[in-house]
Amino acid sequence: MIILGISCYYHDSSVCIVKDGRIIAVTAEERFTRKKHDNGFPSNALGFCLDSLGVNINEVDVVSFYEKPILKFDRVLDQHIRCFPRSFKMFARTIPEWLKDRLGIRKKLKKMGYKGKVFFVEHHLSHAAASFYASSFKKADILTIDGVGEWATTTKGFGDGLKINLTDQINFPHSLGLFYSTMTAYLGFRVNNGEYKVMGLAAYGEANVYREKISKLINLESDGGYSLDMKYFSYEYKDKMVSKKLCDLLGGEVRKADSKVLERHKNIAASVQELLEKVIFGMLVKMHKERSCPNLVLSGGVALNSVVNGKIINNTPYKKLFITPDPGDGGGSLGSALYTYAHLEKKRPVIKNLVYLGPDFSKFDIEGILERYSLDIDYECFSSERELIEKTVNLILKNKVIGWFQGRMEWGPRALGNRSILAQATSLKMKDIVNLKVKKRESFRPFAPVILEEYVKDYFEINGELSKSTDYMLMVYPVKEEVKKKIPAIVHVDGTGRLQTIREESNFLYYNLVKSYYKKTGIPVLLNTSFNIRGEPIVCTPKDAVKCFLGTGIDYLVIGNYLVKKRKNV
Amino acid sequence: MQLKRAWFWFNKNTQKLISLCILIVIYFLGIGMAVIFSKLFGVKRDIRKGWISRKNMKKGLLEEMF
């Protein structure tokens, strides 16, 4: 049975194809259109997924959409009616979109020639399914938290074998995701893009300065749930999320995007992060009492908050945690496809590879691109992987910044070793070098490490069993005091690191690169950041990689078996 | 004088005013339709704060868009 999962029209559109319970491909539309967080209909991603299996759309048995459009439309209408007439502008902007595209998913697929069934899985059920079925847990408690789905913004429940039962939900407008997004907007970052910047900024601030004021935004309910004090939020009726009352409460206007980040912004970020953690831990502690299950599955966009994720085991009774590589809307396509499979076939999907599921390019594709750019670059082909690794490690040791492009692209927001920029983590200067040469991003944002899994507990303070989600760069842990000086480029100001662990069986070449570096230096850690420049999605094709390489200060590009360097005049 | 100025402004912006009127009419029509739609298909908004049990919630079949 071939199932095609689709998520689109909110943010991070994506497509997933599943055959007989095995994931064949998952990818986000932004990687093809080069438009970050692209929310349009994912035609390119759909084409790629079908090609991966060598089928056309008519050979697909079921298309599964990641939410129920009419239920969501119902919430949108309700919102406009309740906020009438303040919602006038928003109404005029959103309703045509709904009528034109969002309600017409069946029509759209029909136009493409698809004649089969279309299923609609609830938004939070898609989130829950993506994480639960991808986990190895037979039984687990499930918590999903995001901005908003149809009506629900947070759901809790449990998974048992095939069955997923979401027992309770918190409804819009009370939303932890939208609370965090509003504060992201207040701090001058883009909503649905800058949330991780707030998370990074929080480490610089003192939470106690704004603790009392920020705590007024969320009321903790006696049942473990929460509600927002809506007078501080205007997202129900306006595109701007911050209300005047919130500005008055915090004693200042919304920060302009290019203006300096002040001490007060850092303090606000710290309080926001602290409150988010408090609410989530509170919910989890209560939730655990219901079934006393030691396993937890987390999903929804808020599960991308790796600082919270890293603290869950220490602050709640749960012993094991799993989060899928893309717990946000980009993973909705996978969740809906997996849920549909489990529902129809009465079997649990078989998950082997959950990361490297994107586009791949042949040696000929790469050669063709290198040939095309031969006026600007010199390149050398290595016949053995060992030689390529040896040469790359030697360059890293000379403090060179390497663009690393190999095999199938990663799925999800993080670069996990197939579209990465790699450098030494041993010098604090390297952070500035990578920032200056390539990323050009805010100085307060940390860089992440990749570490050989067998050494992770020597470098990071991790209690209990290592979560599989560390493979996906979704957990932040404190760096051990005694090794901080060894790897200063990846230690954040609060002494933590958002690590990615790597094992040989998950990515042979990447693992052996880090291993080879370890053999020469005794340090099993490299700096790993996504292969892109600020404001662009991660590179997808060899052409994207060469263009990014030429347009930035990356010293060398390793693409397939080729080592590429710029010509001196470039 | 002021009346004359107002008349001049009105003449100059007739198109804009008509567009605005049309937009307002569409808006009210839209809201009207929205109310009807909500009454016919809508889920009654649950205003409770905190956790709401999903036990008695109407859940659509997979084939349904609601």
XYZ file of C-alpha atoms in Angstrom:
636
model
C 0.000 0.000 0.000
C 1.355 3.397 -1.000
C 0.360 6.347 1.190
C 1.234 9.937 0.464
C 1.190 12.331 3.435
C 0.833 16.056 2.809
C 1.093 19.052 5.120
C 0.731 22.573 3.808
C -0.930 26.010 3.974
C 0.301 27.018 7.435
C 4.080 26.849 7.498
C 6.759 24.334 6.519
C 4.831 22.439 3.849
C 6.091 18.925 3.332
C 5.348 15.571 1.726
C 6.038 12.029 2.836
C 5.640 8.741 0.988
C 5.171 5.468 2.813
C 5.092 2.060 1.144
C 3.883 -0.977 3.108
C 4.669 0.781 6.358
C 8.206 1.853 5.381
C 9.089 5.495 4.959
C 10.503 5.961 1.471
C 10.993 9.732 1.463
C 10.082 12.870 3.401
C 11.009 16.365 2.428
C 10.013 19.990 2.877
C 8.924 22.197 0.018
C 11.277 24.994 1.104
C 14.286 22.937 0.067
C 13.161 23.116 -3.563
C 11.638 26.590 -3.760
C 14.435 28.107 -1.619
C 11.783 30.045 0.290
C 12.254 29.480 4.024
C 9.247 27.878 5.763
C 7.365 27.798 2.435
C 3.682 27.194 3.182
C 2.408 26.744 -0.379
C 1.130 23.524 -1.895
C 4.208 21.279 -1.979
C 4.248 20.361 -5.686
C 8.049 19.990 -5.848
C 8.271 17.866 -2.728
C 5.385 15.752 -4.018
C 7.164 15.240 -7.345
C 10.339 14.220 -5.534
C 8.521 11.733 -3.290
C 6.762 10.088 -6.221
C 10.052 9.883 -8.152
C 11.760 8.305 -5.132
C 9.416 5.370 -5.468
C 9.215 5.570 -9.257
C 5.442 5.880 -9.308
C 2.971 8.423 -10.590
C 0.174 9.921 -8.533
C -2.391 7.437 -9.825
C -0.473 4.569 -8.326
C -0.854 6.063 -4.854
C -3.517 4.231 -2.818
C -4.343 6.936 -0.289
C -3.434 10.583 0.167
C -3.455 11.633 3.788
C -3.713 15.290 4.779
C -2.341 16.421 8.139
C -5.438 18.213 9.422
C -9.178 18.581 9.012
C -9.698 21.738 6.936
C -13.396 22.300 7.675
C -12.868 21.961 11.403
C -10.051 24.464 11.184
C -12.162 26.802 9.041
C -14.860 26.553 11.667
C -12.394 27.793 14.284
C -11.215 30.621 12.008
C -14.799 31.769 11.404
C -15.622 31.559 15.078
C -12.562 33.658 15.795
C -13.637 36.347 13.320
C -17.186 36.444 14.621
C -16.147 36.724 18.240
C -13.618 39.434 17.540
C -15.920 41.399 15.208
C -15.301 44.176 14.166
C -11.627 44.211 15.229
C -10.975 41.197 13.024
C -12.007 43.051 9.831
C -8.515 43.302 8.306
C -7.590 39.743 9.152
C -10.916 38.489 7.820
C -10.418 40.281 4.499
C -6.961 38.767 4.148
C -7.564 35.186 5.259
C -10.999 34.275 3.936
C -10.097 34.484 0.214
C -7.092 32.210 0.943
C -9.386 29.718 2.624
C -11.918 29.717 -0.148
C -9.322 29.581 -2.898
C -6.868 26.977 -1.606
C -7.263 25.645 1.873
C -10.680 24.062 1.513
C -9.886 22.758 -1.952
C -7.294 20.101 -1.246
C -9.396 17.364 -2.883
C -9.933 19.536 -5.953
C -6.241 20.311 -6.147
C -5.325 16.622 -6.094
C -8.015 15.826 -8.640
C -6.541 18.441 -10.952
C -3.231 16.656 -10.667
C -4.879 13.482 -11.898
C -5.357 11.708 -8.573
C -8.581 9.733 -8.357
C -8.131 7.813 -5.122
C -9.189 8.415 -1.546
C -8.164 11.438 0.475
C -8.032 11.061 4.249
C -7.855 13.849 6.798
C -6.103 13.180 10.097
C -6.556 15.648 12.939
C -3.616 18.035 13.290
C -2.537 16.921 16.762
C -3.164 13.279 15.969
C -0.704 13.695 13.071
C 1.840 15.156 15.487
C 1.248 12.377 17.989
C 1.487 9.649 15.343
C 4.737 11.027 13.902
C 6.501 10.749 17.240
C 4.814 7.686 18.713
C 5.076 5.385 15.699
C 8.633 6.540 15.021
C 9.634 5.753 18.600
C 10.568 2.279 19.724
C 8.113 2.473 22.639
C 5.313 -0.055 22.829
C 3.548 2.110 25.381
C 4.095 5.797 26.003
C 2.390 8.906 27.274
C 1.968 11.501 24.535
C 2.012 15.278 24.812
C 1.642 17.494 21.745
C 2.081 21.263 21.986
C 2.072 23.732 19.120
C 0.593 27.058 17.989
C -2.790 25.792 16.904
C -4.243 22.961 14.873
C -7.986 22.886 14.249
C -9.192 23.882 17.727
C -6.621 22.191 19.899
C -3.324 23.793 20.789
C -2.184 21.144 23.264
C -3.249 17.518 23.597
C -2.344 14.702 25.932
C -2.980 11.006 25.818
C -1.189 7.721 25.359
C -0.066 5.274 22.770
C -0.313 1.525 23.201
C 0.921 -0.663 20.375
C -1.147 0.374 17.398
C -3.549 2.561 19.283
C -3.172 6.275 19.896
C -5.694 7.768 22.279
C -5.610 11.514 22.846
C -7.743 11.942 25.934
C -7.736 15.693 26.586
C -7.007 18.939 24.825
C -6.558 22.642 25.466
C -8.360 24.805 22.963
C -7.498 27.949 21.042
C -6.867 30.782 21.941
C -4.955 29.346 24.904
C -1.736 28.213 23.317
C 1.803 27.763 24.601
C 3.104 27.905 21.038
C 1.374 31.209 20.355
C 2.538 32.558 23.725
C 6.144 31.836 22.726
C 5.585 33.220 19.209
C 4.075 36.423 20.626
C 7.122 36.913 22.802
C 9.305 36.157 19.773
C 7.533 38.983 17.940
C 7.903 41.259 20.955
C 11.645 40.613 21.010
C 11.915 41.637 17.353
C 12.268 38.230 15.687
C 10.138 36.673 12.973
C 7.281 34.469 14.156
C 7.593 30.791 13.119
C 11.261 31.390 12.453
C 12.866 33.236 15.349
C 11.618 31.139 18.276
C 14.950 29.334 18.576
C 16.658 32.744 18.749
C 14.606 33.562 21.852
C 15.692 30.210 23.255
C 19.354 31.076 22.592
C 18.982 34.618 23.923
C 17.391 33.378 27.155
C 20.730 32.028 28.365
C 22.119 35.576 28.553
C 19.364 36.979 30.750
C 18.253 36.938 34.373
C 14.814 35.344 34.655
C 13.999 36.964 37.996
C 13.881 40.519 36.568
C 10.682 39.951 34.570
C 9.465 36.778 36.292
C 6.499 38.403 38.009
C 5.338 40.304 34.929
C 5.729 37.402 32.505
C 3.941 35.061 34.901
C 0.815 37.219 34.506
C 0.523 36.010 30.913
C -0.258 32.397 31.789
C -2.577 31.071 34.473
C -1.832 27.606 35.714
C -5.069 25.669 36.149
C -5.675 23.213 38.968
C -5.977 20.282 36.536
C -2.398 20.778 35.342
C -3.511 22.666 32.246
C -3.065 26.346 31.552
C -4.815 29.357 30.037
C -3.510 32.638 28.681
C -4.632 36.044 29.863
C -5.903 37.135 26.470
C -5.804 40.845 27.176
C -2.060 40.684 26.529
C -2.393 38.967 23.156
C -3.949 40.190 19.920
C -3.401 37.214 17.587
C -7.089 36.360 17.666
C -7.981 39.385 15.595
C -4.757 40.885 14.243
C -1.689 39.808 12.321
C 0.388 41.586 14.917
C 0.502 39.305 17.921
C 1.580 41.750 20.599
C -1.107 43.873 22.228
C -0.595 47.352 23.620
C -1.275 45.985 27.071
C 1.670 43.608 26.757
C 3.943 46.514 25.809
C 2.630 48.451 28.831
C 3.186 45.472 31.107
C 6.775 45.026 29.970
C 7.449 48.752 29.915
C 8.566 49.120 26.333
C 7.625 48.816 22.690
C 8.285 45.860 20.389
C 11.987 45.697 19.493
C 12.708 46.670 15.888
C 14.323 43.862 13.928
C 17.642 45.622 13.252
C 17.959 47.397 16.580
C 20.376 46.363 19.290
C 19.444 43.560 21.653
C 19.427 45.155 25.091
C 19.792 43.694 28.541
C 16.022 43.912 29.061
C 15.389 41.805 25.967
C 17.708 39.130 27.320
C 15.951 39.210 30.686
C 12.520 38.949 29.072
C 13.679 35.988 26.954
C 14.982 34.293 30.100
C 11.634 34.732 31.902
C 9.683 33.508 28.890
C 11.810 30.388 28.622
C 11.521 29.785 32.362
C 7.743 30.095 32.298
C 7.460 27.744 29.316
C 9.512 25.169 31.184
C 7.420 25.578 34.332
C 4.144 25.022 32.473
C 5.414 22.006 30.524
C 6.986 20.324 33.542
C 3.781 20.975 35.512
C 1.679 19.309 32.819
C 4.050 16.348 32.590
C 4.192 15.734 36.343
C 0.370 15.602 36.489
C 0.154 13.540 33.332
C 2.566 10.942 34.664
C 0.309 10.341 37.683
C -2.500 9.160 35.387
C -0.743 6.021 34.123
C 2.740 6.003 35.682
C 4.191 5.132 32.301
C 7.972 5.725 32.208
C 8.033 6.607 28.499
C 7.143 9.972 27.026
C 6.638 11.035 23.443
C 6.653 14.747 22.739
C 5.499 16.413 19.545
C 4.286 19.680 18.005
C 6.344 22.765 17.211
C 7.092 23.496 20.879
C 8.998 20.200 21.017
C 11.685 21.964 18.959
C 12.583 23.812 22.150
C 15.664 21.747 22.852
C 16.368 23.517 26.162
C 13.059 22.250 27.592
C 13.624 18.806 26.070
C 17.020 18.432 27.711
C 15.573 19.161 31.158
C 12.520 16.874 31.034
C 14.122 13.742 32.457
C 15.604 15.680 35.403
C 12.406 17.592 36.185
C 9.659 15.023 35.691
C 9.138 11.364 36.660
C 9.583 10.191 33.043
C 12.570 7.959 32.372
C 12.669 7.902 28.572
C 11.828 10.540 25.990
C 11.427 10.445 22.246
C 10.902 13.278 19.762
C 10.885 12.875 15.999
C 13.473 14.878 13.946
C 10.784 17.345 12.862
C 8.078 17.480 15.543
C 6.548 20.640 14.020
C 4.230 21.067 11.048
C 6.961 19.880 8.688
C 6.512 16.470 10.303
C 2.731 16.561 9.899
C 2.948 14.820 6.532
C 4.828 11.897 8.100
C 2.441 11.699 11.041
C -0.678 11.641 8.903
C 0.796 9.008 6.569
C 1.883 6.771 9.463
C -1.468 7.128 11.216
C -3.352 6.259 8.035
C -1.166 3.199 7.503
C -1.681 1.979 11.071
C -5.421 2.637 10.840
C -5.938 0.869 7.520
C -3.494 -2.011 7.753
C -3.772 -2.567 11.503
C 0.007 -2.806 11.653
C 2.584 -0.566 13.199
C 4.851 1.144 10.631
C 8.414 -0.159 10.340
C 10.864 2.669 10.985
C 14.505 2.141 10.111
C 15.865 5.397 8.748
C 14.234 8.506 10.168
C 16.731 11.140 9.126
C 18.291 10.815 5.687
C 15.100 10.705 3.639
C 15.524 13.648 1.291
C 16.926 14.086 -2.230
C 20.125 12.356 -3.282
C 22.359 13.194 -6.266
C 24.503 10.954 -8.412
C 28.194 11.371 -9.173
C 27.177 12.556 -12.653
C 24.876 15.250 -11.246
C 27.714 16.512 -9.059
C 30.282 16.345 -11.851
C 27.984 18.261 -14.182
C 27.613 21.118 -11.682
C 31.326 21.233 -10.883
C 32.061 21.353 -14.606
C 29.621 24.229 -15.019
C 31.359 26.253 -12.320
C 34.882 25.240 -13.407
C 35.910 28.837 -14.079
C 35.479 29.635 -10.388
C 36.574 26.402 -8.729
C 39.228 23.704 -8.758
C 38.280 20.217 -7.763
C 39.865 16.898 -7.085
C 38.187 13.483 -7.039
C 39.087 10.914 -4.388
C 38.690 7.271 -5.257
C 38.503 6.081 -1.676
C 36.407 7.402 1.174
C 39.313 6.905 3.557
C 41.505 9.284 1.589
C 38.697 11.826 1.382
C 38.185 11.687 5.141
C 41.941 11.927 5.785
C 42.264 15.000 3.589
C 39.177 16.657 5.103
C 40.358 16.077 8.667
C 43.739 17.599 7.827
C 41.991 20.697 6.516
C 39.787 20.916 9.625
C 42.927 20.688 11.746
C 44.274 23.719 9.878
C 41.189 25.636 11.084
C 39.518 25.542 7.682
C 35.740 25.760 7.407
C 34.311 22.849 5.409
C 31.041 22.582 3.501
C 30.025 18.926 3.779
C 27.523 17.635 1.183
C 26.885 13.889 1.095
C 24.143 11.426 0.193
C 20.470 11.891 0.965
C 19.436 15.152 2.516
C 18.312 15.255 6.131
C 14.661 15.687 6.964
C 13.745 18.363 9.506
C 15.087 21.751 10.500
C 18.554 20.589 11.593
C 21.580 19.748 9.476
C 22.585 16.302 10.664
C 25.700 15.608 8.715
C 24.735 15.402 5.068
C 24.290 19.139 4.431
C 26.504 20.589 7.176
C 29.253 23.110 7.687
C 31.982 21.600 9.825
C 34.867 23.123 11.748
C 37.025 22.598 14.817
C 35.370 23.274 18.148
C 38.648 23.674 19.984
C 39.043 27.405 19.613
C 36.623 30.106 20.691
C 37.692 32.090 17.646
C 36.147 29.449 15.396
C 32.674 30.648 16.382
C 33.491 34.122 15.098
C 35.234 32.760 12.014
C 32.209 30.664 11.003
C 29.896 33.549 11.766
C 31.959 36.084 9.858
C 32.769 33.871 6.887
C 29.477 32.125 6.409
C 26.504 32.446 8.680
C 26.441 36.173 9.406
C 23.954 35.595 12.158
C 23.347 37.192 15.559
C 26.384 36.913 17.796
C 24.340 35.581 20.731
C 23.379 32.393 18.921
C 25.401 29.305 19.796
C 26.857 26.716 17.441
C 26.107 23.061 17.937
C 28.451 20.119 18.364
C 28.421 16.690 16.777
C 29.879 14.024 19.055
C 30.624 10.320 18.719
C 27.905 8.628 20.747
C 30.323 6.479 22.741
C 31.931 9.583 24.294
C 28.816 11.627 24.955
C 28.729 11.042 28.698
C 32.381 12.091 28.996
C 31.509 15.482 27.582
C 27.915 16.167 28.633
C 26.034 15.826 31.903
C 23.295 13.374 31.022
C 21.368 11.472 33.651
C 19.881 8.104 32.823
C 19.537 6.572 29.414
C 20.541 8.648 26.382
C 17.498 9.663 24.368
C 17.440 8.647 20.716
C 16.451 12.246 20.002
C 20.013 13.392 20.673
C 20.669 11.973 17.182
C 18.420 14.736 15.846
C 19.979 17.682 17.703
C 16.860 18.165 19.809
C 18.332 18.134 23.292
C 20.438 20.669 25.139
C 22.625 19.371 27.965
C 25.224 20.990 30.219
C 28.813 20.518 29.048
C 30.989 18.937 31.739
C 33.126 21.474 33.528
C 36.376 19.640 32.871
C 35.974 19.602 29.061
C 34.603 23.099 28.519
C 38.064 24.434 27.698
C 38.610 21.713 25.121
C 35.600 22.665 22.990
C 34.824 26.334 23.676
C 33.337 27.059 20.223
C 30.251 24.998 20.978
C 29.689 25.894 24.624
C 26.846 28.359 25.045
C 27.085 31.190 27.549
C 25.187 29.117 30.138
C 27.602 26.218 29.748
C 25.337 24.023 27.619
C 25.443 22.550 24.132
C 22.752 21.381 21.705
C 24.444 18.189 20.732
C 24.015 15.729 17.918
C 25.225 12.220 18.679
C 26.441 10.085 15.821
C 26.782 6.316 15.417
C 28.476 4.412 12.626
C 25.311 2.630 11.529
C 23.352 5.851 11.146
C 25.854 7.726 8.940
C 29.026 5.839 8.057
C 30.993 8.622 6.360
C 30.083 11.348 8.847
C 30.844 9.082 11.800
C 34.208 8.118 10.383
C 35.094 11.736 9.721
C 34.533 12.628 13.381
C 36.232 9.401 14.458
C 39.275 10.167 12.320
C 39.429 13.668 13.831
C 39.205 12.071 17.284
C 42.109 9.737 16.520
C 44.308 12.712 15.687
C 43.238 15.053 18.469
C 41.672 12.989 21.231
C 38.530 15.130 20.881
C 35.407 13.371 19.559
C 33.603 16.640 18.833
C 33.270 18.919 15.797
C 31.295 22.095 15.290
C 28.320 21.349 13.037
C 26.053 24.019 11.639
C 23.573 23.950 8.789
C 24.888 24.426 5.247
C 23.110 27.650 4.374
C 23.420 31.356 4.765
C 21.216 33.504 6.962
C 17.620 33.650 5.802
C 17.883 30.745 3.339
C 16.862 27.105 3.695
C 19.579 24.457 3.986
C 21.161 23.698 0.586
C 19.487 20.863 -1.251
C 21.142 20.307 -4.642
C 24.812 20.331 -5.701
C 24.082 23.630 -7.434
C 22.766 25.185 -4.183
C 25.882 23.904 -2.417
C 28.341 25.330 -4.962
C 26.486 28.660 -5.046
C 26.512 28.891 -1.248
C 30.198 27.878 -1.221
C 31.108 30.587 -3.738
C 28.978 33.242 -2.062
C 30.470 32.745 1.395
C 33.826 32.337 3.053
C 33.630 28.528 3.337
C 37.208 27.378 2.644
C 36.566 23.965 1.096
C 33.566 22.058 -0.146
C 33.441 18.295 0.115
C 30.702 17.130 -2.216
C 30.372 13.420 -2.836
C 33.909 12.220 -3.503
C 35.086 15.629 -4.631
C 37.119 18.170 -2.733
C 36.438 21.632 -4.121
C 38.308 24.858 -3.552
C 37.846 28.338 -4.937
C 40.170 29.706 -7.557
C 42.362 32.507 -6.252
C 40.642 35.239 -8.265
C 37.201 34.376 -6.828
C -15.138 77.062 1.665
C -14.958 73.904 3.733
C -17.993 72.489 2.004
C -16.331 73.173 -1.340
C -13.163 71.438 -0.185
C -15.160 68.455 1.012
C -16.978 68.256 -2.323
C -13.635 68.404 -4.159
C -12.224 65.625 -1.993
C -15.358 63.534 -2.494
C -15.102 63.901 -6.278
C -11.445 62.999 -6.247
C -11.924 59.887 -4.124
C -15.226 58.568 -5.428
C -13.675 55.310 -6.610
C -11.984 54.704 -3.283
C -15.203 55.382 -1.408
C -17.182 53.024 -3.604
C -14.520 50.333 -3.094
C -14.684 50.868 0.630
C -18.490 50.571 0.599
C -18.262 47.348 -1.430
C -15.667 45.981 0.979
C -17.860 46.777 3.966
C -20.857 45.119 2.307
C -18.755 42.033 1.472
C -17.505 41.969 5.048
C -20.986 41.993 6.525
C -22.156 39.434 3.985
C -19.135 37.325 4.887
C -19.810 37.555 8.578
C -23.450 36.642 7.895
C -22.382 33.620 5.892
C -19.890 32.718 8.593
C -22.621 32.762 11.220
C -24.844 30.535 9.065
C -21.925 28.196 8.335
C -21.015 27.996 11.998
C -24.616 27.254 12.975
C -24.898 24.535 10.358
C -21.526 22.781 10.675
C -19.814 24.402 13.588
C -18.544 22.867 16.737
C -19.806 24.735 19.760
C -16.863 26.606 21.150
C -15.733 25.231 24.448
C -14.820 28.178 26.593
C -13.495 26.119 29.471
C -9.924 26.832 30.461
C -7.392 24.102 31.083
C -7.827 20.510 29.916
C -11.023 19.563 28.104
C -11.871 15.888 27.854
C -12.092 14.562 24.299
C -14.276 11.659 25.376
C -17.564 13.135 24.217
C -16.196 15.201 21.370
C -17.539 14.537 17.931
C -14.713 13.025 15.900
C -15.013 12.913 12.135
C -14.106 9.841 10.134
C -10.793 9.826 8.320
C -12.575 10.485 5.031
C -14.266 13.565 6.410
C -12.821 17.047 6.354
C -14.365 17.837 9.761
